Amino acid sequence: MKARTFSFRRVTSVEEALAAFASCEGEARFLAGGQSLLPALNLRLDAPDLLIDISRVEGMRGVSVSSSGLRIGALTRHVEVLRSPLVAEHASLLSRAAPFVAHPAIRNLGTIGGSLALADPAAEFPTCILALNASLEIAGANGIRTVRADDYFRALYETDIGPGELLTAILIPPPSHGQRVHFDELARRRGDYAIVGLAVNAVIHDSNVKEIRLAFSSVGPIPTRAKTAEAQLIGTFLGAEGIASAQAALANDLSPDGTDEVSSETRMHLARVLLGRSLNALLREDK
Ligand SMILES: Cc1cc2nc3c(=O)[nH]c(=O)nc-3n(C[C@H](O)[C@H](O)[C@H](O)COP(=O)(O)OP(=O)(O)OC[C@H]3O[C@@H](n4cnc5c(N)ncnc54)[C@H](O)[C@@H]3O)c2cc1C
């Protein structure tokens, strides 16, 4: 199938992008890497009147660091996240998750902002920004605002980005002393969307858990924190007993739907397996 006919406009600044969207009388969409939007157009799952190509917008690409943390431009491509020494040093959870995102050809074009704007519940980066307690910078008619990742994901494929607003950057707080991170997922084949994924961001000293954020993918309509399991772990010694208690606590946090391919029980079982593996990996790293 081919996409329905649409108008196309390339813009080079945030202001121009916002103005182009506002002046469209029909439906407009921003085009970043095109790795989700273009397949959707070709399959006629979406049929906007205007595509606004933002891929050359100044100031929305690249990674920088300051005393308030890491800033990743929304147009930074998955491959750039994967290879960035600054990301590896200041937000290594993203470097660890990036190889799980699709395949090299898609990672060469897809952008982190596109992934977060789409907010597929099975995607890797949404869980990472939730675990990292990141904020999202959003530009709109009233200027620039930031929203915490905890408040950003609203419903299936629905985020805090309003119509005509542009996600411009992801802001990640500096890593704490003793920070340990881990990313893992279970998928049928490497590069597939996960059956279950888990991003962990913890502060651990001598196997004692001071802080922890656990963010799961593919267990509901939005990336989901396991807050009961987090509370169970904080202040405890990370050993076999603590890990088993956290796995049991997941029953309070997650209630994944079943599909024809994966039952709810299997998904829940895999979430527990993933949590056990990830916590054991953190434990090994702490020694
Ligand atoms: C075969 C295949 C396998 C894939 N596997 C995975 C996978 O395993 N994991 C994974 O995470 N992803 C996967 N993807 C999706 C891929 O990572 C996309 O690159 C990503 O989801 C979207 O990024 P993009 O830059 O291509 O966005 P686009 O396709 O250009 O846009 C996606 C949506 O986001 C909006 N948008 C884009 N940027 C912005 C912005 N800055 N502000 C506001 N709105 C914006 C667009 O209007 C559109 O609605 C896969 C894709 C394919 C085709």
CSV table of N, CA and C and ligand atoms in Angstrom, one decimal, residues 29-39 54 60 74 78 100-103 106 109-111 113-115 117-118 123-124 161 165-167 191-193, ligand 1:
chain,number,residue,atom,x,y,z
A,29,ARG,N,1.3,16.4,11.1
A,29,ARG,CA,2.1,15.5,11.9
A,29,ARG,C,3.6,16.0,11.8
A,30,PHE,N,4.3,16.0,12.9
A,30,PHE,CA,5.8,16.2,12.8
A,30,PHE,C,6.4,14.9,12.3
A,31,LEU,N,7.4,15.1,11.4
A,31,LEU,CA,8.2,13.9,11.0
A,31,LEU,C,9.6,14.0,11.5
A,32,ALA,N,10.0,13.0,12.3
A,32,ALA,CA,11.4,13.1,12.8
A,32,ALA,C,12.2,12.1,12.0
A,33,GLY,N,12.4,10.8,12.6
A,33,GLY,CA,13.2,9.8,11.8
A,33,GLY,C,12.3,9.1,10.8
A,34,GLY,N,11.0,9.2,11.0
A,34,GLY,CA,10.0,8.5,10.1
A,34,GLY,C,9.9,7.0,10.3
A,35,GLN,N,10.6,6.4,11.3
A,35,GLN,CA,10.6,5.0,11.4
A,35,GLN,C,9.4,4.3,11.9
A,36,SER,N,8.5,5.2,12.6
A,36,SER,CA,7.2,4.7,13.0
A,36,SER,C,6.1,5.4,12.1
A,37,LEU,N,6.3,6.6,11.9
A,37,LEU,CA,5.3,7.4,11.1
A,37,LEU,C,5.1,6.9,9.7
A,38,LEU,N,6.2,6.7,9.0
A,38,LEU,CA,6.1,6.4,7.6
A,38,LEU,C,5.5,5.0,7.3
A,39,PRO,N,5.8,4.0,8.1
A,39,PRO,CA,5.1,2.7,8.0
A,39,PRO,C,3.6,2.9,8.3
A,54,ILE,N,10.8,17.8,10.7
A,54,ILE,CA,11.6,18.6,11.7
A,54,ILE,C,13.0,18.1,11.8
A,60,MET,N,17.9,20.9,18.2
A,60,MET,CA,17.2,19.7,18.8
A,60,MET,C,18.0,18.4,18.6
A,74,ALA,N,15.9,16.0,21.2
A,74,ALA,CA,14.9,15.0,20.8
A,74,ALA,C,15.2,14.4,19.5
A,78,HIS,N,18.8,7.1,17.6
A,78,HIS,CA,19.1,5.9,18.5
A,78,HIS,C,20.6,5.6,18.4
A,100,PHE,N,18.9,-2.8,22.1
A,100,PHE,CA,17.7,-3.6,22.1
A,100,PHE,C,16.6,-2.9,21.2
A,101,VAL,N,16.9,-1.7,20.8
A,101,VAL,CA,15.9,-0.9,20.0
A,101,VAL,C,16.0,-1.4,18.5
A,102,ALA,N,15.0,-2.1,18.0
A,102,ALA,CA,14.9,-2.5,16.6
A,102,ALA,C,16.2,-3.0,16.1
A,103,HIS,N,16.6,-2.6,14.9
A,103,HIS,CA,17.7,-3.1,14.1
A,103,HIS,C,18.6,-1.9,13.7
A,106,ILE,N,17.1,0.9,11.4
A,106,ILE,CA,16.1,1.7,12.1
A,106,ILE,C,16.8,2.6,13.1
A,109,LEU,N,18.2,6.0,11.8
A,109,LEU,CA,17.2,7.1,11.4
A,109,LEU,C,16.3,7.5,12.6
A,110,GLY,N,15.9,6.5,13.3
A,110,GLY,CA,14.9,6.8,14.4
A,110,GLY,C,15.5,7.6,15.5
A,111,THR,N,14.7,8.5,16.1
A,111,THR,CA,15.2,9.4,17.1
A,111,THR,C,14.6,9.1,18.5
A,113,GLY,N,13.5,11.3,20.5
A,113,GLY,CA,12.3,12.1,20.7
A,113,GLY,C,11.1,11.4,20.0
A,114,GLY,N,11.3,10.8,18.9
A,114,GLY,CA,10.2,10.1,18.2
A,114,GLY,C,9.7,9.0,19.0
A,115,SER,N,10.6,8.2,19.6
A,115,SER,CA,10.3,7.1,20.4
A,115,SER,C,9.4,7.5,21.6
A,117,ALA,N,7.8,10.4,21.9
A,117,ALA,CA,6.5,11.0,21.5
A,117,ALA,C,5.5,10.0,21.1
A,118,LEU,N,6.0,8.9,20.5
A,118,LEU,CA,5.1,7.8,20.1
A,118,LEU,C,4.6,7.1,21.4
A,123,ALA,N,8.3,-0.2,24.0
A,123,ALA,CA,9.6,0.4,23.6
A,123,ALA,C,10.5,0.5,24.8
A,124,GLU,N,11.8,0.6,24.5
A,124,GLU,CA,12.8,0.6,25.5
A,124,GLU,C,13.1,2.0,26.1
A,161,ILE,N,2.3,15.6,25.7
A,161,ILE,CA,2.5,16.5,24.5
A,161,ILE,C,1.1,16.8,23.9
A,165,GLU,N,2.3,20.7,19.9
A,165,GLU,CA,3.5,20.9,20.7
A,165,GLU,C,4.6,20.0,20.2
A,166,LEU,N,5.9,20.4,20.5
A,166,LEU,CA,7.0,19.7,20.0
A,166,LEU,C,7.9,19.3,21.2
A,167,LEU,N,8.2,18.0,21.3
A,167,LEU,CA,9.2,17.5,22.3
A,167,LEU,C,10.6,18.0,21.8
A,191,GLY,N,15.8,-7.6,18.6
A,191,GLY,CA,15.3,-6.6,17.7
A,191,GLY,C,13.8,-6.5,17.7
A,192,ASP,N,13.1,-7.5,18.2
A,192,ASP,CA,11.6,-7.4,18.3
A,192,ASP,C,11.3,-6.6,19.5
A,193,TYR,N,10.0,-6.0,19.5
A,193,TYR,CA,9.5,-5.4,20.7
A,193,TYR,C,9.5,-6.4,21.8
B,1,LIG,C1,10.6,-3.0,12.0
B,1,LIG,C2,10.6,-2.0,13.2
B,1,LIG,C3,11.0,-2.4,14.4
B,1,LIG,C4,11.0,-1.5,15.5
B,1,LIG,N1,11.4,-2.0,16.7
B,1,LIG,C5,11.5,-1.2,17.7
B,1,LIG,C6,11.9,-1.6,19.0
B,1,LIG,O1,12.2,-2.8,19.2
B,1,LIG,N2,11.9,-0.7,20.0
B,1,LIG,C7,11.5,0.6,19.8
B,1,LIG,O2,11.6,1.4,20.8
B,1,LIG,N3,11.2,1.0,18.7
B,1,LIG,C8,11.1,0.2,17.6
B,1,LIG,N4,10.7,0.7,16.4
B,1,LIG,C9,10.3,2.1,16.3
B,1,LIG,C10,11.5,3.0,16.0
B,1,LIG,O3,12.4,3.0,17.2
B,1,LIG,C11,11.2,4.5,15.8
B,1,LIG,O4,12.3,5.1,15.3
B,1,LIG,C12,10.6,5.3,16.9
B,1,LIG,O5,9.5,4.7,17.5
B,1,LIG,C13,10.1,6.7,16.4
B,1,LIG,O6,11.1,7.5,16.1
B,1,LIG,P1,11.2,8.3,14.8
B,1,LIG,O7,12.2,9.4,15.0
B,1,LIG,O8,11.4,7.4,13.7
B,1,LIG,O9,9.7,9.1,14.8
B,1,LIG,P2,8.7,9.3,13.6
B,1,LIG,O10,8.3,8.0,13.0
B,1,LIG,O11,9.2,10.4,12.7
B,1,LIG,O12,7.5,9.9,14.5
B,1,LIG,C14,6.7,9.0,15.4
B,1,LIG,C15,5.6,9.8,16.0
B,1,LIG,O13,6.2,10.8,16.9
B,1,LIG,C16,5.9,12.1,16.6
B,1,LIG,N5,7.1,12.9,16.8
B,1,LIG,C17,8.3,12.6,16.4
B,1,LIG,N6,9.2,13.4,17.0
B,1,LIG,C18,8.5,14.3,17.7
B,1,LIG,C19,8.9,15.4,18.5
B,1,LIG,N7,10.1,15.8,18.7
B,1,LIG,N8,7.9,16.1,19.1
B,1,LIG,C20,6.6,15.7,19.0
B,1,LIG,N9,6.2,14.7,18.2
B,1,LIG,C21,7.1,14.0,17.6
B,1,LIG,C22,5.5,12.1,15.1
B,1,LIG,O14,4.6,13.1,14.7
B,1,LIG,C23,4.8,10.7,15.0
B,1,LIG,O15,3.5,10.8,15.5
B,1,LIG,C24,10.7,-0.2,15.3
B,1,LIG,C25,10.3,0.3,14.0
B,1,LIG,C26,10.3,-0.6,13.0
B,1,LIG,C27,9.9,-0.1,11.6
